[in-house]
Short mmCIF file of C-alpha atoms in Angstrom, two decimals:
data_model
loop_
_atom_site.label_atom_id
_atom_site.label_comp_id
_atom_site.label_asym_id
_atom_site.label_seq_id
_atom_site.Cartn_x
_atom_site.Cartn_y
_atom_site.Cartn_z
CA MET A 1 83.72 84.16 -11.10
CA SER A 2 81.15 86.77 -11.14
CA ALA A 3 77.95 86.53 -12.87
CA PRO A 4 77.75 88.27 -16.52
CA LEU A 5 76.05 91.61 -16.58
CA PRO A 6 72.49 91.52 -17.33
CA ILE A 7 71.52 92.97 -20.70
CA VAL A 8 68.33 93.98 -22.10
CA ARG A 9 67.77 95.59 -25.65
CA THR A 10 63.89 96.68 -25.73
CA VAL A 11 62.56 99.81 -24.03
CA ALA A 12 59.74 97.35 -22.38
CA ASP A 13 62.48 95.12 -20.89
CA LEU A 14 64.54 98.33 -19.58
CA ARG A 15 61.39 99.93 -18.03
CA ALA A 16 60.27 96.67 -16.25
CA ARG A 17 63.71 96.19 -14.61
CA VAL A 18 63.81 100.08 -13.58
CA ARG A 19 60.21 99.67 -12.51
CA ALA A 20 61.40 96.75 -10.17
CA TRP A 21 64.14 98.69 -8.66
CA ARG A 22 61.86 101.73 -7.96
CA ALA A 23 59.40 99.36 -6.26
CA GLU A 24 62.13 98.63 -3.66
CA GLY A 25 62.79 102.21 -3.06
CA LEU A 26 66.09 102.41 -4.91
CA ARG A 27 67.49 105.32 -6.98
CA ILE A 28 68.79 104.84 -10.27
CA GLY A 29 71.99 106.20 -12.16
CA PHE A 30 72.44 105.93 -15.66
CA THR A 31 75.56 106.31 -18.21
CA PRO A 32 74.93 106.34 -22.00
CA THR A 33 77.77 105.52 -24.18
CA MET A 34 78.38 104.61 -27.72
CA GLY A 35 80.67 101.38 -26.40
CA ALA A 36 84.23 100.93 -27.22
CA LEU A 37 84.79 101.70 -23.38
CA HIS A 38 87.56 103.21 -21.90
CA GLU A 39 88.59 104.15 -18.21
CA GLY A 40 87.00 107.84 -18.99
CA HIS A 41 83.64 105.96 -19.54
CA LEU A 42 84.04 103.54 -16.28
CA SER A 43 84.82 106.47 -14.00
CA LEU A 44 81.30 107.78 -15.28
CA VAL A 45 79.85 104.50 -14.32
CA ARG A 46 81.37 104.66 -10.81
CA LEU A 47 80.37 108.41 -10.30
CA ALA A 48 76.78 107.22 -11.07
CA GLY A 49 77.32 104.38 -8.51
CA ALA A 50 78.35 106.47 -6.09
CA ARG A 51 75.25 108.81 -6.19
CA THR A 52 72.52 106.16 -6.58
CA ASP A 53 71.70 102.28 -5.89
CA ARG A 54 71.72 100.84 -9.12
CA VAL A 55 73.39 101.73 -12.19
CA VAL A 56 72.13 101.34 -16.16
CA ALA A 57 74.58 101.93 -18.74
CA SER A 58 73.78 101.98 -22.46
CA VAL A 59 75.67 101.08 -25.61
CA PHE A 60 74.25 102.44 -28.76
CA VAL A 61 76.08 103.67 -31.70
CA ASN A 62 73.71 106.47 -32.72
CA PRO A 63 73.48 106.93 -36.42
CA THR A 64 71.81 110.20 -36.50
CA GLN A 65 74.66 112.18 -34.64
CA PHE A 66 77.10 111.11 -37.31
CA GLY A 67 77.47 113.08 -40.49
CA PRO A 68 77.56 111.34 -44.30
CA ASN A 69 81.36 111.38 -44.27
CA GLU A 70 82.24 110.72 -40.77
CA ASP A 71 83.20 107.14 -39.12
CA PHE A 72 79.69 105.52 -38.22
CA ASP A 73 80.43 102.27 -39.98
CA ALA A 74 84.10 102.16 -38.81
CA TYR A 75 83.30 103.14 -35.21
CA PRO A 76 84.84 100.04 -32.79
CA ARG A 77 82.07 97.77 -31.50
CA ASP A 78 82.72 95.02 -28.93
CA GLU A 79 79.92 94.34 -26.78
CA ALA A 80 81.39 91.44 -24.88
CA ARG A 81 84.37 93.54 -23.75
CA ASP A 82 82.16 96.42 -23.07
CA ALA A 83 79.79 94.38 -20.77
CA ALA A 84 82.67 92.85 -19.00
CA LEU A 85 84.24 96.32 -18.19
CA LEU A 86 80.95 97.82 -17.08
CA ALA A 87 80.28 95.02 -14.59
CA GLY A 88 83.82 95.44 -13.28
CA ALA A 89 83.06 99.11 -12.69
CA GLY A 90 79.92 98.28 -10.58
CA CYS A 91 77.24 98.53 -13.50
CA ASP A 92 74.01 96.70 -12.63
CA LEU A 93 72.31 96.40 -16.11
CA LEU A 94 73.38 96.96 -19.84
CA TYR A 95 70.87 98.30 -22.07
CA ALA A 96 71.80 97.77 -25.67
CA PRO A 97 68.97 98.51 -28.12
CA SER A 98 69.14 97.92 -31.85
CA THR A 99 68.94 100.92 -34.20
CA ALA A 100 65.24 99.78 -34.98
CA GLU A 101 64.42 99.71 -31.41
CA MET A 102 65.40 103.25 -31.10
CA TYR A 103 64.22 104.58 -34.25
CA PRO A 104 61.35 102.52 -35.49
CA PRO A 105 59.94 102.75 -38.73
CA GLY A 106 58.02 106.02 -39.29
CA ALA A 107 59.83 107.88 -36.58
CA ALA A 108 59.74 111.64 -37.40
CA THR A 109 60.49 113.55 -34.25
CA THR A 110 63.83 115.68 -34.09
CA VAL A 111 65.02 117.34 -30.67
CA THR A 112 66.96 120.70 -31.49
CA VAL A 113 68.72 122.94 -28.67
CA ALA A 114 69.17 126.29 -29.87
CA GLY A 115 71.94 128.39 -28.68
CA VAL A 116 74.54 126.44 -26.97
CA SER A 117 74.49 124.12 -29.87
CA GLU A 118 75.33 126.37 -32.40
CA PRO A 119 79.28 127.28 -32.29
CA LEU A 120 82.04 125.22 -32.27
CA ASP A 121 80.89 121.54 -33.38
CA GLY A 122 77.33 122.70 -33.95
CA GLN A 123 79.63 124.67 -37.24
CA ALA A 124 81.77 121.93 -37.67
CA ARG A 125 79.53 119.06 -37.49
CA PRO A 126 76.05 120.18 -38.82
CA GLY A 127 73.29 118.13 -37.74
CA HIS A 128 75.62 116.44 -34.88
CA PHE A 129 73.82 118.08 -31.86
CA ALA A 130 70.10 117.58 -33.03
CA GLY A 131 71.34 113.59 -33.47
CA VAL A 132 72.52 114.01 -29.57
CA ALA A 133 69.63 115.75 -28.16
CA THR A 134 67.17 113.31 -29.84
CA VAL A 135 68.75 110.38 -28.71
CA VAL A 136 69.69 111.69 -25.21
CA ALA A 137 65.95 112.75 -24.69
CA LYS A 138 64.91 109.30 -25.80
CA LEU A 139 67.13 107.47 -23.61
CA LEU A 140 66.24 109.59 -20.55
CA ASN A 141 62.47 109.19 -21.30
CA GLN A 142 63.31 105.33 -21.78
CA CYS A 143 65.31 104.65 -18.31
CA ALA A 144 63.76 107.54 -16.16
CA PRO A 145 66.90 107.67 -13.98
CA ASP A 146 67.45 109.87 -11.16
CA VAL A 147 70.93 110.74 -12.02
CA ALA A 148 72.52 110.67 -15.52
CA VAL A 149 76.35 110.98 -15.62
CA PHE A 150 78.23 112.46 -18.95
CA GLY A 151 81.58 113.35 -19.60
CA GLU A 152 83.00 116.78 -19.45
CA LYS A 153 85.46 115.80 -22.35
CA ASP A 154 82.52 116.52 -24.65
CA TYR A 155 81.91 119.91 -22.84
CA GLN A 156 79.68 121.52 -25.51
CA GLN A 157 77.54 118.34 -25.58
CA LEU A 158 77.19 118.43 -21.65
CA GLN A 159 75.86 122.03 -22.05
CA VAL A 160 73.63 120.86 -24.80
CA ILE A 161 72.00 118.08 -22.29
CA ARG A 162 71.96 120.46 -19.36
CA ARG A 163 69.55 122.92 -21.65
CA LEU A 164 67.66 120.25 -23.06
CA VAL A 165 66.72 118.79 -19.54
CA ALA A 166 65.91 122.27 -18.10
CA ASP A 167 63.58 123.31 -21.13
CA LEU A 168 61.90 120.11 -21.19
CA ASP A 169 61.41 119.70 -17.61
CA LEU A 170 62.95 116.23 -17.33
CA PRO A 171 63.11 114.98 -13.80
CA VAL A 172 66.72 114.05 -14.06
CA GLU A 173 70.02 115.41 -12.36
CA ILE A 174 72.76 115.87 -15.06
CA VAL A 175 76.16 115.23 -13.58
CA GLY A 176 79.42 116.01 -15.14
CA GLY A 177 82.48 113.69 -14.94
CA ALA A 178 85.83 115.04 -15.25
CA THR A 179 87.94 113.96 -18.13
CA ALA A 180 89.75 110.99 -17.82
CA ARG A 181 93.76 111.46 -19.29
CA ALA A 182 96.58 109.56 -20.26
CA GLU A 183 99.68 110.47 -18.38
CA ASP A 184 100.76 112.78 -21.19
CA GLY A 185 97.72 114.72 -21.26
CA LEU A 186 95.93 113.18 -24.08
CA ALA A 187 91.93 112.97 -23.26
CA LEU A 188 90.94 109.24 -23.41
CA SER A 189 88.54 108.77 -26.19
CA SER A 190 87.21 105.58 -28.28
CA ARG A 191 88.49 107.23 -31.38
CA ASN A 192 92.01 107.06 -30.12
CA ALA A 193 92.21 103.60 -31.16
CA TYR A 194 92.48 105.25 -34.80
CA LEU A 195 95.85 106.85 -34.17
CA SER A 196 99.23 105.43 -35.50
CA ALA A 197 102.27 105.39 -33.03
CA GLU A 198 103.44 108.36 -34.78
CA GLU A 199 100.32 110.16 -34.23
CA ARG A 200 100.02 109.04 -30.71
CA ALA A 201 103.11 110.84 -29.88
CA VAL A 202 101.79 114.16 -31.75
CA ALA A 203 98.17 114.09 -30.14
CA PRO A 204 98.95 115.36 -26.56
CA ARG A 205 99.88 118.80 -28.21
CA LEU A 206 96.18 119.51 -28.72
CA ASN A 207 96.01 119.55 -24.58
CA ARG A 208 99.38 121.62 -24.42
CA ALA A 209 97.81 124.38 -27.10
CA LEU A 210 94.62 124.60 -25.27
CA ARG A 211 96.30 124.98 -21.74
CA THR A 212 98.64 127.59 -23.30
CA VAL A 213 95.48 129.68 -24.54
CA PHE A 214 94.06 129.37 -21.26
CA GLU A 215 97.02 130.64 -19.35
CA THR A 216 97.59 133.52 -21.79
CA VAL A 217 93.91 134.52 -21.36
CA LYS A 218 93.83 134.17 -17.82
CA ALA A 219 96.96 136.46 -17.46
CA GLY A 220 95.20 139.22 -19.71
CA GLY A 221 96.68 138.45 -23.13
CA ASP A 222 94.66 138.95 -26.34
CA VAL A 223 91.95 136.08 -26.77
CA ALA A 224 92.19 136.17 -30.50
CA ALA A 225 95.90 136.17 -30.84
CA ALA A 226 96.52 133.35 -28.28
CA GLU A 227 93.80 131.43 -30.49
CA GLN A 228 95.36 132.07 -33.69
CA GLN A 229 98.85 131.24 -32.06
CA ALA A 230 97.45 127.84 -31.09
CA VAL A 231 95.97 126.94 -34.37
CA SER A 232 99.21 127.73 -35.97
CA ASP A 233 101.30 125.80 -33.41
CA LEU A 234 98.81 122.81 -33.96
CA LEU A 235 99.34 122.84 -37.73
CA ALA A 236 103.31 123.06 -37.57
CA ALA A 237 103.13 119.96 -35.08
CA GLY A 238 101.32 117.84 -37.78
CA PHE A 239 97.76 118.26 -37.28
CA SER A 240 96.11 118.18 -40.75
CA GLN A 241 93.15 120.38 -39.71
CA VAL A 242 92.06 122.46 -36.84
CA ASP A 243 88.25 122.85 -36.89
CA TYR A 244 88.55 125.32 -33.99
CA VAL A 245 90.42 126.66 -30.85
CA GLU A 246 88.48 128.89 -28.91
CA ALA A 247 88.01 130.65 -25.61
CA ARG A 248 84.34 130.81 -24.47
CA ARG A 249 82.25 131.56 -21.20
CA PRO A 250 81.68 128.21 -19.23
CA GLY A 251 78.14 126.91 -19.47
CA THR A 252 76.59 129.41 -21.79
CA LEU A 253 79.60 129.07 -24.33
CA GLU A 254 79.31 132.86 -25.21
CA ARG A 255 82.22 133.92 -27.17
CA LEU A 256 85.19 135.90 -25.23
CA GLY A 257 87.54 138.48 -26.91
CA PRO A 258 88.94 139.46 -29.26
CA GLY A 259 90.93 141.23 -26.65
CA PRO A 260 91.37 140.52 -22.72
CA ALA A 261 88.75 138.56 -21.20
CA ASP A 262 87.58 139.66 -17.92
CA ALA A 263 85.42 136.73 -17.39
CA PRO A 264 85.83 133.06 -16.49
CA VAL A 265 87.05 130.86 -19.33
CA ARG A 266 86.86 127.67 -20.84
CA VAL A 267 89.02 126.84 -24.01
CA LEU A 268 87.74 124.21 -26.44
CA GLY A 269 89.65 122.68 -29.45
CA ALA A 270 89.04 120.11 -31.87
CA ALA A 271 91.46 119.23 -34.68
CA ARG A 272 92.43 116.32 -37.02
CA LEU A 273 95.29 114.26 -36.80
CA GLY A 274 95.37 111.45 -39.86
CA ARG A 275 91.94 109.71 -39.77
CA THR A 276 91.33 110.98 -36.17
CA ARG A 277 89.33 113.81 -35.01
CA LEU A 278 90.38 114.75 -31.64
CA ILE A 279 88.44 117.03 -29.31
CA ASP A 280 89.41 118.51 -25.81
CA ASN A 281 88.72 121.40 -23.46
CA LEU A 282 89.93 122.96 -20.29
CA GLY A 283 89.43 125.87 -17.99
CA ASP A 284 87.29 127.17 -15.25
#
């Protein structure tokens, strides 16, 4: 039986572990998570392990990236399960700070990334990316990894983090890990646990709608018409609200259309099914 995964809960203890590894000449990988782990997270841990000698994963449900009516209190938490899964994926250390450790009394600094954070989820979830950028900047400074791995399922988040790291000259390589999916195409997400059996059967329609937009746009079809058709199809399939389905330029997330696009395309979507907000993306 393997030993339990070591857990540290303070910045000082995290830095001491990383400093000891660095003294041995080892490269450090880092995978930040909010817990409720699934195969998508574990694939990111394995990717970090393939590129480095030691892997740290964090589990921290970050309150500053949740809006006032979102699911912070309901977000699934099970540290023991997460730790066991991380150990099985080759993680070497779990960093599980408290909210007070991450945001001590008097904390007053927020990191804002302009441009790439503004459309899509930036409009649908005001303040979300400021919370993401702030906590990621703190985590990267706390762990000081050589490589940090983030999932492409949160494609806009990944672009925000790339911009953050470039603009602040943070000495870390940001690596994007491919979206893990169920056999029917649904992107794996901790929030999928909220889906009822009936909703789970409908949920893959989001991926299919995005793929139809992508194929239509790549074939020279009208961008705006393809987006509007996808929204109509999702509402007809049973989604209660579609925050967006949009074709954008990869990386910068500049708007494409409204007519045919003559550039690489990334199609991003977010829609609500019951109490669950699903996001997905695909493309070039």
